[in-house]
Amino acid sequence: MNTRTPQLFTRGAALWLRQTLYILLALFAIVIDNHFHQLNVLRNLVYITLVPLQALANLPTQLIQQTNHLFSHQLELISENQKLKLELLQDQVLVQDKAFLVKKNLELEGLMGIKDHYSTSIKLSQTLYAAHNPFHQKLIIDGGATQDFKLGSPVLTSEGLIGQVTVLFPKSSEVTLLSDKNLSVPVENLRTGYRSFTQGEGLNDLFDVMYVPVTSDFKVGDEMVSSGLGGVYPAGLPVGRIISVTRDSNSAFFTIRCQTNHVLRSGHYVAVLNPINDHELINKIEPLERSPASQDKKKNTSKKK
């Protein structure tokens, strides 16, 4: 009986021998290929075989690069679009009172000694949402006390005046709209120059022009602009357009309804003007007191006494 233990692993050639053999074989292949170019066919065959595998291996990297490029390009377009909207709004705010300035040019030429200038800075903001109060017409905008917003600041869009900042929060502000019953704005009929003030109806972006005598010239379609009285709102800002003029037989005044120029939703951009301060108001009044007309009036009053 054979009692010899079987060998599970047979030992082959020594490691140094196999390494030497492989090195000699590689050197032989290099020499043959360099002198006789006999391995080009084999090299091309291996290359053709590996090209699809190489493309498949690079596919995840290419997908990641293309996805990153797509998202980065989209973000750049969004950022550029927002920047252009802000620039357009600022330009429109600066030129929207052109029609009013043309109309008032003749009056200003006759007041050579009076300088009527309203200087204020403009802050751009964005509407967040409408205040959830069925009894008031209010809007919440981005930016508050930490952004140096002021109470009483007029708020406008590219279409014209929309309201006034009435409540300040650290990061946001509450704007009372023209259609709110608690907000009144001094206005002027751009066609006739008649001045009055508004009162909101509390719904549907509507407001009324108050206490206009039936002898006044008001028509449907007339544009109402801010008159500048009181110094809170700059003169010439579009406020709304008359949609109806009715007369009650028992009243000496018209009932004039107007539609605001804006339809606000979240995401709209607005401009916030700094309100006039006491120093600016004094600077507006002092030239009037020094004007020739004011001096003549004082002399006439003294003579009567």
PDB file of C-alpha atoms in Angstrom:
ATOM      1  CA  MET A   1       0.000   0.000   0.000  1.00  0.00           C
ATOM      2  CA  ASN A   2       1.306   3.467  -0.959  1.00  0.00           C
ATOM      3  CA  THR A   3       1.533   5.660   2.145  1.00  0.00           C
ATOM      4  CA  ARG A   4       3.175   8.694   0.427  1.00  0.00           C
ATOM      5  CA  THR A   5       1.521  11.992   1.200  1.00  0.00           C
ATOM      6  CA  PRO A   6       0.189  13.666  -1.983  1.00  0.00           C
ATOM      7  CA  GLN A   7       1.531  17.107  -2.818  1.00  0.00           C
ATOM      8  CA  LEU A   8      -1.286  19.635  -3.104  1.00  0.00           C
ATOM      9  CA  PHE A   9       0.872  22.424  -4.550  1.00  0.00           C
ATOM     10  CA  THR A  10       3.607  21.727  -7.032  1.00  0.00           C
ATOM     11  CA  ARG A  11       6.495  24.151  -7.007  1.00  0.00           C
ATOM     12  CA  GLY A  12       7.318  25.602 -10.423  1.00  0.00           C
ATOM     13  CA  ALA A  13      10.337  27.459 -11.645  1.00  0.00           C
ATOM     14  CA  ALA A  14      12.024  29.915  -9.347  1.00  0.00           C
ATOM     15  CA  LEU A  15      10.714  33.481  -9.277  1.00  0.00           C
ATOM     16  CA  TRP A  16      13.984  35.022 -10.438  1.00  0.00           C
ATOM     17  CA  LEU A  17      14.082  32.620 -13.350  1.00  0.00           C
ATOM     18  CA  ARG A  18      10.573  33.534 -14.513  1.00  0.00           C
ATOM     19  CA  GLN A  19      11.304  37.239 -14.114  1.00  0.00           C
ATOM     20  CA  THR A  20      14.460  36.924 -16.182  1.00  0.00           C
ATOM     21  CA  LEU A  21      12.571  34.973 -18.836  1.00  0.00           C
ATOM     22  CA  TYR A  22       9.865  37.642 -19.104  1.00  0.00           C
ATOM     23  CA  ILE A  23      12.439  40.435 -19.332  1.00  0.00           C
ATOM     24  CA  LEU A  24      14.287  38.643 -22.133  1.00  0.00           C
ATOM     25  CA  LEU A  25      10.998  38.003 -23.917  1.00  0.00           C
ATOM     26  CA  ALA A  26      10.070  41.715 -23.664  1.00  0.00           C
ATOM     27  CA  LEU A  27      13.477  42.792 -24.936  1.00  0.00           C
ATOM     28  CA  PHE A  28      13.163  40.349 -27.811  1.00  0.00           C
ATOM     29  CA  ALA A  29       9.729  41.739 -28.740  1.00  0.00           C
ATOM     30  CA  ILE A  30      11.077  45.316 -28.598  1.00  0.00           C
ATOM     31  CA  VAL A  31      14.012  44.482 -30.849  1.00  0.00           C
ATOM     32  CA  ILE A  32      11.856  42.581 -33.357  1.00  0.00           C
ATOM     33  CA  ASP A  33       9.277  45.403 -33.469  1.00  0.00           C
ATOM     34  CA  ASN A  34      11.943  48.110 -33.810  1.00  0.00           C
ATOM     35  CA  HIS A  35      13.814  46.455 -36.663  1.00  0.00           C
ATOM     36  CA  PHE A  36      11.190  44.436 -38.523  1.00  0.00           C
ATOM     37  CA  HIS A  37       7.865  46.064 -37.463  1.00  0.00           C
ATOM     38  CA  GLN A  38       6.250  42.704 -37.109  1.00  0.00           C
ATOM     39  CA  LEU A  39       4.007  43.633 -34.137  1.00  0.00           C
ATOM     40  CA  ASN A  40       2.039  46.481 -35.777  1.00  0.00           C
ATOM     41  CA  VAL A  41      -0.817  44.167 -36.674  1.00  0.00           C
ATOM     42  CA  LEU A  42      -1.007  42.858 -33.126  1.00  0.00           C
ATOM     43  CA  ARG A  43      -0.784  46.412 -31.707  1.00  0.00           C
ATOM     44  CA  ASN A  44      -3.613  47.663 -33.947  1.00  0.00           C
ATOM     45  CA  LEU A  45      -5.756  44.666 -33.038  1.00  0.00           C
ATOM     46  CA  VAL A  46      -5.272  45.323 -29.326  1.00  0.00           C
ATOM     47  CA  TYR A  47      -6.002  49.055 -29.822  1.00  0.00           C
ATOM     48  CA  ILE A  48      -9.235  48.344 -31.736  1.00  0.00           C
ATOM     49  CA  THR A  49     -10.288  45.921 -29.029  1.00  0.00           C
ATOM     50  CA  LEU A  50      -9.607  48.369 -26.178  1.00  0.00           C
ATOM     51  CA  VAL A  51     -11.183  51.524 -27.737  1.00  0.00           C
ATOM     52  CA  PRO A  52     -14.793  50.600 -26.772  1.00  0.00           C
ATOM     53  CA  LEU A  53     -13.679  49.635 -23.273  1.00  0.00           C
ATOM     54  CA  GLN A  54     -11.808  52.941 -22.890  1.00  0.00           C
ATOM     55  CA  ALA A  55     -14.867  54.919 -24.062  1.00  0.00           C
ATOM     56  CA  LEU A  56     -17.081  53.007 -21.626  1.00  0.00           C
ATOM     57  CA  ALA A  57     -14.645  53.702 -18.799  1.00  0.00           C
ATOM     58  CA  ASN A  58     -14.642  57.459 -19.618  1.00  0.00           C
ATOM     59  CA  LEU A  59     -18.445  57.671 -19.899  1.00  0.00           C
ATOM     60  CA  PRO A  60     -19.153  58.453 -16.178  1.00  0.00           C
ATOM     61  CA  THR A  61     -16.536  61.221 -16.165  1.00  0.00           C
ATOM     62  CA  GLN A  62     -17.959  62.773 -19.331  1.00  0.00           C
ATOM     63  CA  LEU A  63     -21.513  62.639 -17.947  1.00  0.00           C
ATOM     64  CA  ILE A  64     -20.425  64.370 -14.741  1.00  0.00           C
ATOM     65  CA  GLN A  65     -18.568  67.099 -16.647  1.00  0.00           C
ATOM     66  CA  GLN A  66     -21.499  67.752 -19.002  1.00  0.00           C
ATOM     67  CA  THR A  67     -23.962  67.883 -16.080  1.00  0.00           C
ATOM     68  CA  ASN A  68     -21.782  70.341 -14.152  1.00  0.00           C
ATOM     69  CA  HIS A  69     -21.407  72.512 -17.255  1.00  0.00           C
ATOM     70  CA  LEU A  70     -25.175  72.519 -17.840  1.00  0.00           C
ATOM     71  CA  PHE A  71     -26.013  73.584 -14.275  1.00  0.00           C
ATOM     72  CA  SER A  72     -23.260  76.199 -14.093  1.00  0.00           C
ATOM     73  CA  HIS A  73     -24.402  77.695 -17.416  1.00  0.00           C
ATOM     74  CA  GLN A  74     -28.009  77.764 -16.180  1.00  0.00           C
ATOM     75  CA  LEU A  75     -27.011  79.552 -12.967  1.00  0.00           C
ATOM     76  CA  GLU A  76     -25.010  82.109 -14.949  1.00  0.00           C
ATOM     77  CA  LEU A  77     -28.030  82.822 -17.166  1.00  0.00           C
ATOM     78  CA  ILE A  78     -30.319  83.256 -14.141  1.00  0.00           C
ATOM     79  CA  SER A  79     -27.861  85.598 -12.438  1.00  0.00           C
ATOM     80  CA  GLU A  80     -27.383  87.669 -15.605  1.00  0.00           C
ATOM     81  CA  ASN A  81     -31.149  87.855 -16.165  1.00  0.00           C
ATOM     82  CA  GLN A  82     -31.756  89.145 -12.627  1.00  0.00           C
ATOM     83  CA  LYS A  83     -28.995  91.709 -13.015  1.00  0.00           C
ATOM     84  CA  LEU A  84     -30.482  92.987 -16.284  1.00  0.00           C
ATOM     85  CA  LYS A  85     -33.950  93.229 -14.709  1.00  0.00           C
ATOM     86  CA  LEU A  86     -32.581  95.312 -11.844  1.00  0.00           C
ATOM     87  CA  GLU A  87     -30.727  97.631 -14.216  1.00  0.00           C
ATOM     88  CA  LEU A  88     -33.838  98.026 -16.384  1.00  0.00           C
ATOM     89  CA  LEU A  89     -35.989  98.833 -13.349  1.00  0.00           C
ATOM     90  CA  GLN A  90     -33.545 101.476 -12.135  1.00  0.00           C
ATOM     91  CA  ASP A  91     -33.438 103.109 -15.570  1.00  0.00           C
ATOM     92  CA  GLN A  92     -37.231 103.093 -15.868  1.00  0.00           C
ATOM     93  CA  VAL A  93     -37.628 104.649 -12.415  1.00  0.00           C
ATOM     94  CA  LEU A  94     -35.311 107.502 -13.395  1.00  0.00           C
ATOM     95  CA  VAL A  95     -37.081 108.347 -16.663  1.00  0.00           C
ATOM     96  CA  GLN A  96     -40.741 107.508 -15.998  1.00  0.00           C
ATOM     97  CA  ASP A  97     -41.575 111.112 -14.995  1.00  0.00           C
ATOM     98  CA  LYS A  98     -40.491 112.471 -18.385  1.00  0.00           C
ATOM     99  CA  ALA A  99     -44.025 113.437 -19.461  1.00  0.00           C
ATOM    100  CA  PHE A 100     -44.606 115.293 -16.197  1.00  0.00           C
ATOM    101  CA  LEU A 101     -41.313 117.194 -16.479  1.00  0.00           C
ATOM    102  CA  VAL A 102     -42.127 118.301 -20.033  1.00  0.00           C
ATOM    103  CA  LYS A 103     -45.518 119.615 -18.892  1.00  0.00           C
ATOM    104  CA  LYS A 104     -44.004 121.485 -15.953  1.00  0.00           C
ATOM    105  CA  ASN A 105     -41.094 122.957 -17.885  1.00  0.00           C
ATOM    106  CA  LEU A 106     -42.909 126.205 -18.701  1.00  0.00           C
ATOM    107  CA  GLU A 107     -43.842 126.730 -15.054  1.00  0.00           C
ATOM    108  CA  LEU A 108     -40.266 126.129 -13.918  1.00  0.00           C
ATOM    109  CA  GLU A 109     -38.952 128.706 -16.398  1.00  0.00           C
ATOM    110  CA  GLY A 110     -41.069 131.349 -14.663  1.00  0.00           C
ATOM    111  CA  LEU A 111     -39.612 130.476 -11.268  1.00  0.00           C
ATOM    112  CA  MET A 112     -35.960 131.297 -11.882  1.00  0.00           C
ATOM    113  CA  GLY A 113     -35.269 132.145  -8.252  1.00  0.00           C
ATOM    114  CA  ILE A 114     -36.734 128.950  -6.826  1.00  0.00           C
ATOM    115  CA  LYS A 115     -34.855 125.689  -6.827  1.00  0.00           C
ATOM    116  CA  ASP A 116     -37.178 122.730  -6.465  1.00  0.00           C
ATOM    117  CA  HIS A 117     -35.039 119.647  -6.184  1.00  0.00           C
ATOM    118  CA  TYR A 118     -35.882 116.301  -4.585  1.00  0.00           C
ATOM    119  CA  SER A 119     -32.671 114.328  -3.935  1.00  0.00           C
ATOM    120  CA  THR A 120     -32.990 110.792  -2.599  1.00  0.00           C
ATOM    121  CA  SER A 121     -31.323 107.421  -2.919  1.00  0.00           C
ATOM    122  CA  ILE A 122     -32.947 104.352  -4.461  1.00  0.00           C
ATOM    123  CA  LYS A 123     -32.850 100.847  -2.975  1.00  0.00           C
ATOM    124  CA  LEU A 124     -33.912  97.859  -5.037  1.00  0.00           C
ATOM    125  CA  SER A 125     -35.965  95.134  -3.406  1.00  0.00           C
ATOM    126  CA  GLN A 126     -38.180  92.169  -4.256  1.00  0.00           C
ATOM    127  CA  THR A 127     -41.767  91.391  -3.282  1.00  0.00           C
ATOM    128  CA  LEU A 128     -42.061  88.324  -1.067  1.00  0.00           C
ATOM    129  CA  TYR A 129     -45.794  87.824  -0.561  1.00  0.00           C
ATOM    130  CA  ALA A 130     -49.061  89.626   0.100  1.00  0.00           C
ATOM    131  CA  ALA A 131     -50.002  90.109   3.754  1.00  0.00           C
ATOM    132  CA  HIS A 132     -52.732  87.694   4.831  1.00  0.00           C
ATOM    133  CA  ASN A 133     -55.269  90.270   5.964  1.00  0.00           C
ATOM    134  CA  PRO A 134     -58.618  90.509   4.107  1.00  0.00           C
ATOM    135  CA  PHE A 135     -59.280  93.989   5.513  1.00  0.00           C
ATOM    136  CA  HIS A 136     -56.048  95.625   4.361  1.00  0.00           C
ATOM    137  CA  GLN A 137     -54.069  95.783   1.129  1.00  0.00           C
ATOM    138  CA  LYS A 138     -50.475  95.215   2.172  1.00  0.00           C
ATOM    139  CA  LEU A 139     -47.363  93.655   0.729  1.00  0.00           C
ATOM    140  CA  ILE A 140     -44.187  92.235   2.273  1.00  0.00           C
ATOM    141  CA  ILE A 141     -40.918  93.090   0.518  1.00  0.00           C
ATOM    142  CA  ASP A 142     -37.371  91.917   1.045  1.00  0.00           C
ATOM    143  CA  GLY A 143     -35.166  94.252   3.115  1.00  0.00           C
ATOM    144  CA  GLY A 144     -35.815  96.017   6.398  1.00  0.00           C
ATOM    145  CA  ALA A 145     -34.143  97.907   9.213  1.00  0.00           C
ATOM    146  CA  THR A 146     -30.815  96.110   8.763  1.00  0.00           C
ATOM    147  CA  GLN A 147     -30.740  97.302   5.124  1.00  0.00           C
ATOM    148  CA  ASP A 148     -31.377 100.914   6.281  1.00  0.00           C
ATOM    149  CA  PHE A 149     -34.962 101.060   4.992  1.00  0.00           C
ATOM    150  CA  LYS A 150     -36.979 103.966   6.406  1.00  0.00           C
ATOM    151  CA  LEU A 151     -40.572 104.307   7.536  1.00  0.00           C
ATOM    152  CA  GLY A 152     -42.621 106.355   5.082  1.00  0.00           C
ATOM    153  CA  SER A 153     -40.469 105.439   2.076  1.00  0.00           C
ATOM    154  CA  PRO A 154     -42.371 105.536  -1.244  1.00  0.00           C
ATOM    155  CA  VAL A 155     -42.340 102.188  -3.065  1.00  0.00           C
ATOM    156  CA  LEU A 156     -42.687 101.944  -6.854  1.00  0.00           C
ATOM    157  CA  THR A 157     -42.324  99.600  -9.779  1.00  0.00           C
ATOM    158  CA  SER A 158     -41.481 100.321 -13.401  1.00  0.00           C
ATOM    159  CA  GLU A 159     -45.193 101.187 -13.896  1.00  0.00           C
ATOM    160  CA  GLY A 160     -45.325 103.752 -11.098  1.00  0.00           C
ATOM    161  CA  LEU A 161     -46.117 104.260  -7.410  1.00  0.00           C
ATOM    162  CA  ILE A 162     -47.599 101.299  -5.510  1.00  0.00           C
ATOM    163  CA  GLY A 163     -47.558 102.397  -1.858  1.00  0.00           C
ATOM    164  CA  GLN A 164     -45.519 103.314   1.182  1.00  0.00           C
ATOM    165  CA  VAL A 165     -43.427 101.472   3.792  1.00  0.00           C
ATOM    166  CA  THR A 166     -45.464 101.504   7.010  1.00  0.00           C
ATOM    167  CA  VAL A 167     -43.897  98.738   9.149  1.00  0.00           C
ATOM    168  CA  LEU A 168     -40.214  97.805   9.437  1.00  0.00           C
ATOM    169  CA  PHE A 169     -38.895  94.373  10.397  1.00  0.00           C
ATOM    170  CA  PRO A 170     -35.213  93.412  10.671  1.00  0.00           C
ATOM    171  CA  LYS A 171     -35.082  91.637   7.293  1.00  0.00           C
ATOM    172  CA  SER A 172     -38.335  92.680   5.615  1.00  0.00           C
ATOM    173  CA  SER A 173     -40.809  95.556   5.374  1.00  0.00           C
ATOM    174  CA  GLU A 174     -44.570  95.909   5.144  1.00  0.00           C
ATOM    175  CA  VAL A 175     -45.866  98.132   2.348  1.00  0.00           C
ATOM    176  CA  THR A 176     -49.353  99.641   2.466  1.00  0.00           C
ATOM    177  CA  LEU A 177     -50.715  99.696  -1.078  1.00  0.00           C
ATOM    178  CA  LEU A 178     -52.617 102.486  -2.809  1.00  0.00           C
ATOM    179  CA  SER A 179     -55.789 100.396  -2.684  1.00  0.00           C
ATOM    180  CA  ASP A 180     -55.720 100.253   1.140  1.00  0.00           C
ATOM    181  CA  LYS A 181     -58.340 102.430   2.854  1.00  0.00           C
ATOM    182  CA  ASN A 182     -55.775 103.860   5.283  1.00  0.00           C
ATOM    183  CA  LEU A 183     -53.417 105.310   2.662  1.00  0.00           C
ATOM    184  CA  SER A 184     -53.842 108.688   0.966  1.00  0.00           C
ATOM    185  CA  VAL A 185     -51.520 110.124  -1.686  1.00  0.00           C
ATOM    186  CA  PRO A 186     -51.534 113.712  -3.053  1.00  0.00           C
ATOM    187  CA  VAL A 187     -52.200 113.380  -6.784  1.00  0.00           C
ATOM    188  CA  GLU A 188     -52.613 115.527  -9.866  1.00  0.00           C
ATOM    189  CA  ASN A 189     -54.494 115.043 -13.112  1.00  0.00           C
ATOM    190  CA  LEU A 190     -51.714 114.976 -15.700  1.00  0.00           C
ATOM    191  CA  ARG A 191     -54.016 116.392 -18.393  1.00  0.00           C
ATOM    192  CA  THR A 192     -55.645 119.283 -16.497  1.00  0.00           C
ATOM    193  CA  GLY A 193     -53.282 119.843 -13.552  1.00  0.00           C
ATOM    194  CA  TYR A 194     -56.118 119.596 -10.969  1.00  0.00           C
ATOM    195  CA  ARG A 195     -54.813 118.429  -7.587  1.00  0.00           C
ATOM    196  CA  SER A 196     -56.511 116.268  -4.989  1.00  0.00           C
ATOM    197  CA  PHE A 197     -55.734 113.144  -2.939  1.00  0.00           C
ATOM    198  CA  THR A 198     -56.594 109.452  -3.084  1.00  0.00           C
ATOM    199  CA  GLN A 199     -58.279 106.964  -0.794  1.00  0.00           C
ATOM    200  CA  GLY A 200     -58.125 103.221  -1.360  1.00  0.00           C
ATOM    201  CA  GLU A 201     -61.222 101.090  -1.787  1.00  0.00           C
ATOM    202  CA  GLY A 202     -59.738  98.102   0.019  1.00  0.00           C
ATOM    203  CA  LEU A 203     -59.908  95.635  -2.867  1.00  0.00           C
ATOM    204  CA  ASN A 204     -59.007  94.876  -6.485  1.00  0.00           C
ATOM    205  CA  ASP A 205     -56.244  97.500  -6.830  1.00  0.00           C
ATOM    206  CA  LEU A 206     -58.807 100.324  -6.908  1.00  0.00           C
ATOM    207  CA  PHE A 207     -58.729 103.757  -5.324  1.00  0.00           C
ATOM    208  CA  ASP A 208     -60.848 106.911  -5.421  1.00  0.00           C
ATOM    209  CA  VAL A 209     -59.906 110.529  -6.076  1.00  0.00           C
ATOM    210  CA  MET A 210     -61.603 112.420  -3.279  1.00  0.00           C
ATOM    211  CA  TYR A 211     -63.563 115.702  -3.149  1.00  0.00           C
ATOM    212  CA  VAL A 212     -63.418 116.721  -6.791  1.00  0.00           C
ATOM    213  CA  PRO A 213     -66.123 119.333  -7.575  1.00  0.00           C
ATOM    214  CA  VAL A 214     -68.546 118.557 -10.379  1.00  0.00           C
ATOM    215  CA  THR A 215     -67.297 121.663 -12.177  1.00  0.00           C
ATOM    216  CA  SER A 216     -63.843 120.096 -12.626  1.00  0.00           C
ATOM    217  CA  ASP A 217     -62.617 118.538 -15.863  1.00  0.00           C
ATOM    218  CA  PHE A 218     -62.079 114.817 -15.258  1.00  0.00           C
ATOM    219  CA  LYS A 219     -62.508 112.114 -17.926  1.00  0.00           C
ATOM    220  CA  VAL A 220     -62.203 108.363 -18.114  1.00  0.00           C
ATOM    221  CA  GLY A 221     -58.665 107.496 -19.167  1.00  0.00           C
ATOM    222  CA  ASP A 222     -56.997 110.500 -17.515  1.00  0.00           C
ATOM    223  CA  GLU A 223     -53.689 109.591 -15.884  1.00  0.00           C
ATOM    224  CA  MET A 224     -53.138 110.474 -12.238  1.00  0.00           C
ATOM    225  CA  VAL A 225     -49.608 111.223 -11.011  1.00  0.00           C
ATOM    226  CA  SER A 226     -48.183 112.203  -7.643  1.00  0.00           C
ATOM    227  CA  SER A 227     -48.311 115.968  -7.133  1.00  0.00           C
ATOM    228  CA  GLY A 228     -45.356 116.191  -4.756  1.00  0.00           C
ATOM    229  CA  LEU A 229     -47.323 118.074  -2.096  1.00  0.00           C
ATOM    230  CA  GLY A 230     -46.045 117.361   1.405  1.00  0.00           C
ATOM    231  CA  GLY A 231     -42.629 116.268   0.145  1.00  0.00           C
ATOM    232  CA  VAL A 232     -43.170 112.555   0.865  1.00  0.00           C
ATOM    233  CA  TYR A 233     -43.675 111.401  -2.713  1.00  0.00           C
ATOM    234  CA  PRO A 234     -41.628 112.815  -5.604  1.00  0.00           C
ATOM    235  CA  ALA A 235     -43.746 114.694  -8.128  1.00  0.00           C
ATOM    236  CA  GLY A 236     -44.666 113.019 -11.388  1.00  0.00           C
ATOM    237  CA  LEU A 237     -44.782 109.352 -10.336  1.00  0.00           C
ATOM    238  CA  PRO A 238     -47.578 107.508 -12.203  1.00  0.00           C
ATOM    239  CA  VAL A 239     -50.274 106.454  -9.713  1.00  0.00           C
ATOM    240  CA  GLY A 240     -53.187 105.148 -11.784  1.00  0.00           C
ATOM    241  CA  ARG A 241     -55.752 105.777 -14.492  1.00  0.00           C
ATOM    242  CA  ILE A 242     -59.385 106.891 -14.168  1.00  0.00           C
ATOM    243  CA  ILE A 243     -61.858 104.110 -15.052  1.00  0.00           C
ATOM    244  CA  SER A 244     -65.140 105.800 -14.100  1.00  0.00           C
ATOM    245  CA  VAL A 245     -66.480 109.286 -13.340  1.00  0.00           C
ATOM    246  CA  THR A 246     -69.999 109.420 -11.871  1.00  0.00           C
ATOM    247  CA  ARG A 247     -72.094 112.166 -10.352  1.00  0.00           C
ATOM    248  CA  ASP A 248     -74.618 111.856  -7.552  1.00  0.00           C
ATOM    249  CA  SER A 249     -77.457 114.337  -7.835  1.00  0.00           C
ATOM    250  CA  ASN A 250     -77.332 114.885  -4.066  1.00  0.00           C
ATOM    251  CA  SER A 251     -73.588 115.623  -3.948  1.00  0.00           C
ATOM    252  CA  ALA A 252     -71.437 118.485  -5.149  1.00  0.00           C
ATOM    253  CA  PHE A 253     -68.509 116.136  -5.848  1.00  0.00           C
ATOM    254  CA  PHE A 254     -67.715 113.510  -8.451  1.00  0.00           C
ATOM    255  CA  THR A 255     -67.211 109.868  -7.549  1.00  0.00           C
ATOM    256  CA  ILE A 256     -63.983 109.076  -9.384  1.00  0.00           C
ATOM    257  CA  ARG A 257     -62.631 105.522  -9.423  1.00  0.00           C
ATOM    258  CA  CYS A 258     -59.111 104.713 -10.595  1.00  0.00           C
ATOM    259  CA  GLN A 259     -57.203 101.560 -11.389  1.00  0.00           C
ATOM    260  CA  THR A 260     -53.589 101.263 -10.204  1.00  0.00           C
ATOM    261  CA  ASN A 261     -50.872 100.710 -12.798  1.00  0.00           C
ATOM    262  CA  HIS A 262     -49.520  97.540 -11.237  1.00  0.00           C
ATOM    263  CA  VAL A 263     -50.497  93.912 -10.735  1.00  0.00           C
ATOM    264  CA  LEU A 264     -48.138  92.608  -8.074  1.00  0.00           C
ATOM    265  CA  ARG A 265     -47.186  89.014  -7.434  1.00  0.00           C
ATOM    266  CA  SER A 266     -44.313  87.466  -5.498  1.00  0.00           C
ATOM    267  CA  GLY A 267     -40.970  87.798  -7.232  1.00  0.00           C
ATOM    268  CA  HIS A 268     -41.519  91.287  -8.671  1.00  0.00           C
ATOM    269  CA  TYR A 269     -38.819  93.881  -8.211  1.00  0.00           C
ATOM    270  CA  VAL A 270     -39.584  97.261  -6.629  1.00  0.00           C
ATOM    271  CA  ALA A 271     -37.670 100.442  -5.906  1.00  0.00           C
ATOM    272  CA  VAL A 272     -37.724 101.999  -2.431  1.00  0.00           C
ATOM    273  CA  LEU A 273     -37.017 105.735  -2.170  1.00  0.00           C
ATOM    274  CA  ASN A 274     -35.738 107.354   0.993  1.00  0.00           C
ATOM    275  CA  PRO A 275     -38.380 109.688   2.483  1.00  0.00           C
ATOM    276  CA  ILE A 276     -37.661 113.400   2.672  1.00  0.00           C
ATOM    277  CA  ASN A 277     -36.206 114.527   6.001  1.00  0.00           C
ATOM    278  CA  ASP A 278     -36.722 117.774   7.910  1.00  0.00           C
ATOM    279  CA  HIS A 279     -33.489 119.299   6.620  1.00  0.00           C
ATOM    280  CA  GLU A 280     -34.515 118.727   3.001  1.00  0.00           C
ATOM    281  CA  LEU A 281     -37.972 120.152   3.715  1.00  0.00           C
ATOM    282  CA  ILE A 282     -36.427 123.328   5.146  1.00  0.00           C
ATOM    283  CA  ASN A 283     -34.218 123.629   2.069  1.00  0.00           C
ATOM    284  CA  LYS A 284     -37.351 123.469  -0.075  1.00  0.00           C
ATOM    285  CA  ILE A 285     -39.210 126.143   1.919  1.00  0.00           C
ATOM    286  CA  GLU A 286     -36.432 128.718   2.349  1.00  0.00           C
ATOM    287  CA  PRO A 287     -36.075 129.535  -1.401  1.00  0.00           C
ATOM    288  CA  LEU A 288     -39.825 130.116  -1.547  1.00  0.00           C
ATOM    289  CA  GLU A 289     -39.609 132.622   1.296  1.00  0.00           C
ATOM    290  CA  ARG A 290     -36.764 134.472  -0.450  1.00  0.00           C
ATOM    291  CA  SER A 291     -38.518 134.593  -3.832  1.00  0.00           C
ATOM    292  CA  PRO A 292     -39.599 137.993  -5.270  1.00  0.00           C
ATOM    293  CA  ALA A 293     -43.274 136.976  -5.135  1.00  0.00           C
ATOM    294  CA  SER A 294     -42.999 136.195  -1.430  1.00  0.00           C
ATOM    295  CA  GLN A 295     -41.193 139.479  -0.704  1.00  0.00           C
ATOM    296  CA  ASP A 296     -43.863 141.487  -2.592  1.00  0.00           C
ATOM    297  CA  LYS A 297     -46.584 139.713  -0.642  1.00  0.00           C
ATOM    298  CA  LYS A 298     -44.892 140.620   2.661  1.00  0.00           C
ATOM    299  CA  LYS A 299     -44.575 144.289   1.584  1.00  0.00           C
ATOM    300  CA  ASN A 300     -48.243 144.477   0.619  1.00  0.00           C
ATOM    301  CA  THR A 301     -49.236 142.975   3.951  1.00  0.00           C
ATOM    302  CA  SER A 302     -47.106 145.523   5.821  1.00  0.00           C
ATOM    303  CA  LYS A 303     -48.645 148.450   3.881  1.00  0.00           C
ATOM    304  CA  LYS A 304     -52.170 147.284   4.698  1.00  0.00           C
ATOM    305  CA  LYS A 305     -51.305 147.196   8.393  1.00  0.00           C
TER     306      LYS A 305
END
